[in-house]
Amino acid sequence: MDLWPYLGFDHPVPDYTAPEPLAFPSNVAGSMQVWQLPSADRWLALTIGQADPEFPFQLLAAAGEATSLRDDTDGHGG
């Protein structure tokens, strides 16, 4: 899953902020792997991120409700 749209740079609302749990990973990683069972209303994701070149790499896990992955960025996400 591409995380760039969740940063909100192309969003029509100037003060758009991605909802958690997508806000933090989208600031330190470009993409993440997402798994969701068809009958489940939750998802699990993994990514590797680095806040800045002088910081260590981090293995990040996130979980959330399926609605947080839907296109709530007005055509710019999900």
PDB file of N, CA and C in Angstrom:
ATOM      1  N   MET A   1       0.847  -1.163   0.000  1.00  0.00           N
ATOM      2  CA  MET A   1       0.000   0.000   0.000  1.00  0.00           C
ATOM      3  C   MET A   1       0.898   1.233   0.000  1.00  0.00           C
ATOM      4  N   ASP A   2       0.624   2.161  -0.880  1.00  0.00           N
ATOM      5  CA  ASP A   2       1.369   3.402  -0.969  1.00  0.00           C
ATOM      6  C   ASP A   2       0.918   4.340   0.150  1.00  0.00           C
ATOM      7  N   LEU A   3       1.854   4.872   0.923  1.00  0.00           N
ATOM      8  CA  LEU A   3       1.517   5.751   2.041  1.00  0.00           C
ATOM      9  C   LEU A   3       1.561   7.233   1.679  1.00  0.00           C
ATOM     10  N   TRP A   4       2.122   7.573   0.541  1.00  0.00           N
ATOM     11  CA  TRP A   4       2.253   8.974   0.151  1.00  0.00           C
ATOM     12  C   TRP A   4       0.922   9.749   0.211  1.00  0.00           C
ATOM     13  N   PRO A   5      -0.188   9.206  -0.313  1.00  0.00           N
ATOM     14  CA  PRO A   5      -1.443   9.964  -0.279  1.00  0.00           C
ATOM     15  C   PRO A   5      -1.891  10.336   1.133  1.00  0.00           C
ATOM     16  N   TYR A   6      -1.524   9.532   2.127  1.00  0.00           N
ATOM     17  CA  TYR A   6      -1.962   9.808   3.487  1.00  0.00           C
ATOM     18  C   TYR A   6      -1.197  10.958   4.136  1.00  0.00           C
ATOM     19  N   LEU A   7      -0.132  11.440   3.483  1.00  0.00           N
ATOM     20  CA  LEU A   7       0.552  12.622   4.001  1.00  0.00           C
ATOM     21  C   LEU A   7      -0.275  13.874   3.750  1.00  0.00           C
ATOM     22  N   GLY A   8      -1.141  13.849   2.748  1.00  0.00           N
ATOM     23  CA  GLY A   8      -2.048  14.955   2.490  1.00  0.00           C
ATOM     24  C   GLY A   8      -1.485  16.073   1.636  1.00  0.00           C
ATOM     25  N   PHE A   9      -0.301  15.893   1.024  1.00  0.00           N
ATOM     26  CA  PHE A   9       0.284  16.956   0.223  1.00  0.00           C
ATOM     27  C   PHE A   9      -0.578  17.329  -0.982  1.00  0.00           C
ATOM     28  N   ASP A  10      -1.296  16.362  -1.550  1.00  0.00           N
ATOM     29  CA  ASP A  10      -2.149  16.620  -2.707  1.00  0.00           C
ATOM     30  C   ASP A  10      -3.620  16.768  -2.331  1.00  0.00           C
ATOM     31  N   HIS A  11      -3.904  16.801  -1.051  1.00  0.00           N
ATOM     32  CA  HIS A  11      -5.297  16.850  -0.588  1.00  0.00           C
ATOM     33  C   HIS A  11      -5.861  18.257  -0.769  1.00  0.00           C
ATOM     34  N   PRO A  12      -7.122  18.376  -1.176  1.00  0.00           N
ATOM     35  CA  PRO A  12      -7.723  19.695  -1.368  1.00  0.00           C
ATOM     36  C   PRO A  12      -7.894  20.489  -0.065  1.00  0.00           C
ATOM     37  N   VAL A  13      -7.951  19.816   1.062  1.00  0.00           N
ATOM     38  CA  VAL A  13      -8.050  20.515   2.343  1.00  0.00           C
ATOM     39  C   VAL A  13      -6.628  20.803   2.825  1.00  0.00           C
ATOM     40  N   PRO A  14      -6.234  22.073   2.943  1.00  0.00           N
ATOM     41  CA  PRO A  14      -4.848  22.407   3.276  1.00  0.00           C
ATOM     42  C   PRO A  14      -4.349  21.840   4.604  1.00  0.00           C
ATOM     43  N   ASP A  15      -5.197  21.719   5.586  1.00  0.00           N
ATOM     44  CA  ASP A  15      -4.780  21.247   6.909  1.00  0.00           C
ATOM     45  C   ASP A  15      -5.068  19.763   7.120  1.00  0.00           C
ATOM     46  N   TYR A  16      -5.188  18.998   6.027  1.00  0.00           N
ATOM     47  CA  TYR A  16      -5.503  17.579   6.154  1.00  0.00           C
ATOM     48  C   TYR A  16      -4.413  16.851   6.937  1.00  0.00           C
ATOM     49  N   THR A  17      -4.825  16.015   7.878  1.00  0.00           N
ATOM     50  CA  THR A  17      -3.922  15.151   8.627  1.00  0.00           C
ATOM     51  C   THR A  17      -4.449  13.733   8.526  1.00  0.00           C
ATOM     52  N   ALA A  18      -3.580  12.813   8.214  1.00  0.00           N
ATOM     53  CA  ALA A  18      -3.984  11.409   8.116  1.00  0.00           C
ATOM     54  C   ALA A  18      -4.411  10.904   9.482  1.00  0.00           C
ATOM     55  N   PRO A  19      -5.422  10.051   9.517  1.00  0.00           N
ATOM     56  CA  PRO A  19      -5.835   9.477  10.800  1.00  0.00           C
ATOM     57  C   PRO A  19      -4.828   8.430  11.257  1.00  0.00           C
ATOM     58  N   GLU A  20      -4.707   8.269  12.552  1.00  0.00           N
ATOM     59  CA  GLU A  20      -3.903   7.163  13.078  1.00  0.00           C
ATOM     60  C   GLU A  20      -4.702   5.896  12.853  1.00  0.00           C
ATOM     61  N   PRO A  21      -4.097   4.803  12.595  1.00  0.00           N
ATOM     62  CA  PRO A  21      -2.674   4.500  12.722  1.00  0.00           C
ATOM     63  C   PRO A  21      -1.869   4.758  11.465  1.00  0.00           C
ATOM     64  N   LEU A  22      -2.385   5.497  10.474  1.00  0.00           N
ATOM     65  CA  LEU A  22      -1.652   5.715   9.232  1.00  0.00           C
ATOM     66  C   LEU A  22      -0.758   6.948   9.259  1.00  0.00           C
ATOM     67  N   ALA A  23      -1.000   7.876  10.166  1.00  0.00           N
ATOM     68  CA  ALA A  23      -0.232   9.120  10.182  1.00  0.00           C
ATOM     69  C   ALA A  23       1.248   8.881  10.451  1.00  0.00           C
ATOM     70  N   PHE A  24       1.585   8.143  11.489  1.00  0.00           N
ATOM     71  CA  PHE A  24       2.996   7.943  11.821  1.00  0.00           C
ATOM     72  C   PHE A  24       3.740   7.146  10.753  1.00  0.00           C
ATOM     73  N   PRO A  25       3.237   5.978  10.321  1.00  0.00           N
ATOM     74  CA  PRO A  25       3.968   5.242   9.284  1.00  0.00           C
ATOM     75  C   PRO A  25       4.141   6.040   7.993  1.00  0.00           C
ATOM     76  N   SER A  26       3.174   6.862   7.638  1.00  0.00           N
ATOM     77  CA  SER A  26       3.289   7.618   6.390  1.00  0.00           C
ATOM     78  C   SER A  26       4.367   8.688   6.471  1.00  0.00           C
ATOM     79  N   ASN A  27       4.800   9.049   7.667  1.00  0.00           N
ATOM     80  CA  ASN A  27       5.865  10.028   7.822  1.00  0.00           C
ATOM     81  C   ASN A  27       7.259   9.410   7.806  1.00  0.00           C
ATOM     82  N   VAL A  28       7.365   8.106   7.986  1.00  0.00           N
ATOM     83  CA  VAL A  28       8.687   7.476   8.060  1.00  0.00           C
ATOM     84  C   VAL A  28       8.897   6.368   7.021  1.00  0.00           C
ATOM     85  N   ALA A  29       7.879   6.025   6.260  1.00  0.00           N
ATOM     86  CA  ALA A  29       7.992   4.959   5.260  1.00  0.00           C
ATOM     87  C   ALA A  29       7.195   5.348   4.018  1.00  0.00           C
ATOM     88  N   GLY A  30       7.577   4.781   2.889  1.00  0.00           N
ATOM     89  CA  GLY A  30       6.877   5.082   1.642  1.00  0.00           C
ATOM     90  C   GLY A  30       5.728   4.147   1.342  1.00  0.00           C
ATOM     91  N   SER A  31       5.822   2.925   1.882  1.00  0.00           N
ATOM     92  CA  SER A  31       4.761   1.950   1.636  1.00  0.00           C
ATOM     93  C   SER A  31       4.736   0.948   2.778  1.00  0.00           C
ATOM     94  N   MET A  32       3.681   0.153   2.835  1.00  0.00           N
ATOM     95  CA  MET A  32       3.588  -0.896   3.841  1.00  0.00           C
ATOM     96  C   MET A  32       2.796  -2.055   3.272  1.00  0.00           C
ATOM     97  N   GLN A  33       3.061  -3.228   3.810  1.00  0.00           N
ATOM     98  CA  GLN A  33       2.338  -4.431   3.421  1.00  0.00           C
ATOM     99  C   GLN A  33       1.131  -4.581   4.334  1.00  0.00           C
ATOM    100  N   VAL A  34      -0.037  -4.798   3.748  1.00  0.00           N
ATOM    101  CA  VAL A  34      -1.282  -4.857   4.518  1.00  0.00           C
ATOM    102  C   VAL A  34      -1.961  -6.200   4.276  1.00  0.00           C
ATOM    103  N   TRP A  35      -2.446  -6.791   5.365  1.00  0.00           N
ATOM    104  CA  TRP A  35      -3.196  -8.044   5.293  1.00  0.00           C
ATOM    105  C   TRP A  35      -4.552  -7.847   5.948  1.00  0.00           C
ATOM    106  N   GLN A  36      -5.592  -8.337   5.273  1.00  0.00           N
ATOM    107  CA  GLN A  36      -6.945  -8.286   5.812  1.00  0.00           C
ATOM    108  C   GLN A  36      -7.696  -9.532   5.346  1.00  0.00           C
ATOM    109  N   LEU A  37      -8.313 -10.214   6.283  1.00  0.00           N
ATOM    110  CA  LEU A  37      -9.163 -11.334   5.912  1.00  0.00           C
ATOM    111  C   LEU A  37     -10.448 -10.795   5.318  1.00  0.00           C
ATOM    112  N   PRO A  38     -10.986 -11.442   4.289  1.00  0.00           N
ATOM    113  CA  PRO A  38     -12.203 -10.934   3.648  1.00  0.00           C
ATOM    114  C   PRO A  38     -13.372 -10.748   4.611  1.00  0.00           C
ATOM    115  N   SER A  39     -13.480 -11.600   5.611  1.00  0.00           N
ATOM    116  CA  SER A  39     -14.620 -11.498   6.526  1.00  0.00           C
ATOM    117  C   SER A  39     -14.309 -10.647   7.757  1.00  0.00           C
ATOM    118  N   ALA A  40     -13.112 -10.098   7.842  1.00  0.00           N
ATOM    119  CA  ALA A  40     -12.721  -9.326   9.026  1.00  0.00           C
ATOM    120  C   ALA A  40     -12.909  -7.828   8.785  1.00  0.00           C
ATOM    121  N   ASP A  41     -13.093  -7.107   9.861  1.00  0.00           N
ATOM    122  CA  ASP A  41     -13.230  -5.660   9.776  1.00  0.00           C
ATOM    123  C   ASP A  41     -11.964  -4.971  10.286  1.00  0.00           C
ATOM    124  N   ARG A  42     -10.858  -5.708  10.362  1.00  0.00           N
ATOM    125  CA  ARG A  42      -9.600  -5.155  10.840  1.00  0.00           C
ATOM    126  C   ARG A  42      -8.479  -5.567   9.901  1.00  0.00           C
ATOM    127  N   TRP A  43      -7.373  -4.861   9.972  1.00  0.00           N
ATOM    128  CA  TRP A  43      -6.217  -5.163   9.148  1.00  0.00           C
ATOM    129  C   TRP A  43      -4.949  -5.072   9.982  1.00  0.00           C
ATOM    130  N   LEU A  44      -3.885  -5.687   9.472  1.00  0.00           N
ATOM    131  CA  LEU A  44      -2.568  -5.661  10.096  1.00  0.00           C
ATOM    132  C   LEU A  44      -1.575  -5.265   9.015  1.00  0.00           C
ATOM    133  N   ALA A  45      -0.614  -4.403   9.361  1.00  0.00           N
ATOM    134  CA  ALA A  45       0.362  -3.948   8.385  1.00  0.00           C
ATOM    135  C   ALA A  45       1.760  -3.925   8.989  1.00  0.00           C
ATOM    136  N   LEU A  46       2.744  -4.133   8.141  1.00  0.00           N
ATOM    137  CA  LEU A  46       4.153  -4.060   8.529  1.00  0.00           C
ATOM    138  C   LEU A  46       4.906  -3.188   7.538  1.00  0.00           C
ATOM    139  N   THR A  47       5.873  -2.435   8.056  1.00  0.00           N
ATOM    140  CA  THR A  47       6.756  -1.647   7.211  1.00  0.00           C
ATOM    141  C   THR A  47       8.061  -1.407   7.949  1.00  0.00           C
ATOM    142  N   ILE A  48       9.057  -0.984   7.232  1.00  0.00           N
ATOM    143  CA  ILE A  48      10.320  -0.554   7.823  1.00  0.00           C
ATOM    144  C   ILE A  48      10.445   0.930   7.529  1.00  0.00           C
ATOM    145  N   GLY A  49      10.726   1.707   8.568  1.00  0.00           N
ATOM    146  CA  GLY A  49      10.803   3.143   8.392  1.00  0.00           C
ATOM    147  C   GLY A  49      12.027   3.738   9.063  1.00  0.00           C
ATOM    148  N   GLN A  50      12.353   4.961   8.640  1.00  0.00           N
ATOM    149  CA  GLN A  50      13.468   5.695   9.209  1.00  0.00           C
ATOM    150  C   GLN A  50      13.080   7.166   9.194  1.00  0.00           C
ATOM    151  N   ALA A  51      13.027   7.799  10.371  1.00  0.00           N
ATOM    152  CA  ALA A  51      12.595   9.179  10.466  1.00  0.00           C
ATOM    153  C   ALA A  51      13.564  10.139   9.774  1.00  0.00           C
ATOM    154  N   ASP A  52      14.841   9.887   9.887  1.00  0.00           N
ATOM    155  CA  ASP A  52      15.886  10.711   9.285  1.00  0.00           C
ATOM    156  C   ASP A  52      17.121   9.835   9.084  1.00  0.00           C
ATOM    157  N   PRO A  53      18.026  10.203   8.190  1.00  0.00           N
ATOM    158  CA  PRO A  53      19.200   9.347   7.954  1.00  0.00           C
ATOM    159  C   PRO A  53      20.031   9.050   9.203  1.00  0.00           C
ATOM    160  N   GLU A  54      20.036   9.946  10.175  1.00  0.00           N
ATOM    161  CA  GLU A  54      20.832   9.698  11.377  1.00  0.00           C
ATOM    162  C   GLU A  54      20.105   8.820  12.408  1.00  0.00           C
ATOM    163  N   PHE A  55      18.856   8.518  12.183  1.00  0.00           N
ATOM    164  CA  PHE A  55      18.096   7.660  13.092  1.00  0.00           C
ATOM    165  C   PHE A  55      18.149   6.208  12.613  1.00  0.00           C
ATOM    166  N   PRO A  56      17.962   5.263  13.527  1.00  0.00           N
ATOM    167  CA  PRO A  56      17.976   3.858  13.112  1.00  0.00           C
ATOM    168  C   PRO A  56      16.699   3.485  12.353  1.00  0.00           C
ATOM    169  N   PHE A  57      16.805   2.404  11.602  1.00  0.00           N
ATOM    170  CA  PHE A  57      15.614   1.855  10.962  1.00  0.00           C
ATOM    171  C   PHE A  57      14.728   1.245  12.036  1.00  0.00           C
ATOM    172  N   GLN A  58      13.409   1.295  11.824  1.00  0.00           N
ATOM    173  CA  GLN A  58      12.446   0.721  12.757  1.00  0.00           C
ATOM    174  C   GLN A  58      11.527  -0.220  12.002  1.00  0.00           C
ATOM    175  N   LEU A  59      11.224  -1.348  12.628  1.00  0.00           N
ATOM    176  CA  LEU A  59      10.184  -2.232  12.119  1.00  0.00           C
ATOM    177  C   LEU A  59       8.889  -1.764  12.761  1.00  0.00           C
ATOM    178  N   LEU A  60       7.933  -1.355  11.947  1.00  0.00           N
ATOM    179  CA  LEU A  60       6.679  -0.803  12.448  1.00  0.00           C
ATOM    180  C   LEU A  60       5.521  -1.733  12.113  1.00  0.00           C
ATOM    181  N   ALA A  61       4.661  -1.936  13.067  1.00  0.00           N
ATOM    182  CA  ALA A  61       3.428  -2.694  12.866  1.00  0.00           C
ATOM    183  C   ALA A  61       2.265  -1.772  13.188  1.00  0.00           C
ATOM    184  N   ALA A  62       1.210  -1.895  12.431  1.00  0.00           N
ATOM    185  CA  ALA A  62       0.007  -1.109  12.670  1.00  0.00           C
ATOM    186  C   ALA A  62      -1.203  -2.009  12.480  1.00  0.00           C
ATOM    187  N   ALA A  63      -2.240  -1.715  13.197  1.00  0.00           N
ATOM    188  CA  ALA A  63      -3.511  -2.431  13.056  1.00  0.00           C
ATOM    189  C   ALA A  63      -4.630  -1.412  13.127  1.00  0.00           C
ATOM    190  N   GLY A  64      -5.692  -1.682  12.414  1.00  0.00           N
ATOM    191  CA  GLY A  64      -6.804  -0.746  12.436  1.00  0.00           C
ATOM    192  C   GLY A  64      -8.056  -1.361  11.859  1.00  0.00           C
ATOM    193  N   GLU A  65      -9.097  -0.568  11.858  1.00  0.00           N
ATOM    194  CA  GLU A  65     -10.360  -0.986  11.272  1.00  0.00           C
ATOM    195  C   GLU A  65     -10.313  -0.761   9.773  1.00  0.00           C
ATOM    196  N   ALA A  66     -11.045  -1.555   9.059  1.00  0.00           N
ATOM    197  CA  ALA A  66     -11.046  -1.488   7.592  1.00  0.00           C
ATOM    198  C   ALA A  66     -11.414  -0.097   7.087  1.00  0.00           C
ATOM    199  N   THR A  67     -12.241   0.615   7.803  1.00  0.00           N
ATOM    200  CA  THR A  67     -12.655   1.947   7.358  1.00  0.00           C
ATOM    201  C   THR A  67     -11.491   2.927   7.294  1.00  0.00           C
ATOM    202  N   SER A  68     -10.416   2.692   8.067  1.00  0.00           N
ATOM    203  CA  SER A  68      -9.277   3.615   8.030  1.00  0.00           C
ATOM    204  C   SER A  68      -8.472   3.463   6.743  1.00  0.00           C
ATOM    205  N   LEU A  69      -8.676   2.394   5.988  1.00  0.00           N
ATOM    206  CA  LEU A  69      -7.987   2.201   4.711  1.00  0.00           C
ATOM    207  C   LEU A  69      -8.816   2.648   3.528  1.00  0.00           C
ATOM    208  N   ARG A  70     -10.043   2.969   3.750  1.00  0.00           N
ATOM    209  CA  ARG A  70     -10.897   3.407   2.641  1.00  0.00           C
ATOM    210  C   ARG A  70     -10.463   4.768   2.165  1.00  0.00           C
ATOM    211  N   ASP A  71     -10.948   5.129   1.041  1.00  0.00           N
ATOM    212  CA  ASP A  71     -10.543   6.376   0.389  1.00  0.00           C
ATOM    213  C   ASP A  71     -11.144   7.579   1.104  1.00  0.00           C
ATOM    214  N   ASP A  72     -10.596   7.921   2.267  1.00  0.00           N
ATOM    215  CA  ASP A  72     -11.084   9.099   3.004  1.00  0.00           C
ATOM    216  C   ASP A  72     -10.256  10.323   2.655  1.00  0.00           C
ATOM    217  N   THR A  73      -9.363  10.197   1.675  1.00  0.00           N
ATOM    218  CA  THR A  73      -8.525  11.315   1.279  1.00  0.00           C
ATOM    219  C   THR A  73      -9.060  11.999   0.025  1.00  0.00           C
ATOM    220  N   ASP A  74     -10.343  11.811  -0.244  1.00  0.00           N
ATOM    221  CA  ASP A  74     -11.017  12.467  -1.366  1.00  0.00           C
ATOM    222  C   ASP A  74     -10.346  12.157  -2.712  1.00  0.00           C
ATOM    223  N   GLY A  75     -10.201  10.852  -2.965  1.00  0.00           N
ATOM    224  CA  GLY A  75      -9.646  10.439  -4.241  1.00  0.00           C
ATOM    225  C   GLY A  75      -8.136  10.352  -4.247  1.00  0.00           C
ATOM    226  N   HIS A  76      -7.486  10.551  -3.111  1.00  0.00           N
ATOM    227  CA  HIS A  76      -6.039  10.576  -3.072  1.00  0.00           C
ATOM    228  C   HIS A  76      -5.459   9.461  -2.219  1.00  0.00           C
ATOM    229  N   GLY A  77      -6.200   8.451  -1.863  1.00  0.00           N
ATOM    230  CA  GLY A  77      -5.628   7.440  -0.978  1.00  0.00           C
ATOM    231  C   GLY A  77      -6.175   6.062  -1.205  1.00  0.00           C
ATOM    232  N   GLY A  78      -5.830   5.214  -0.237  1.00  0.00           N
ATOM    233  CA  GLY A  78      -6.345   3.853  -0.177  1.00  0.00           C
ATOM    234  C   GLY A  78      -5.892   3.056  -1.291  1.00  0.00           C
TER     235      GLY A  78
END
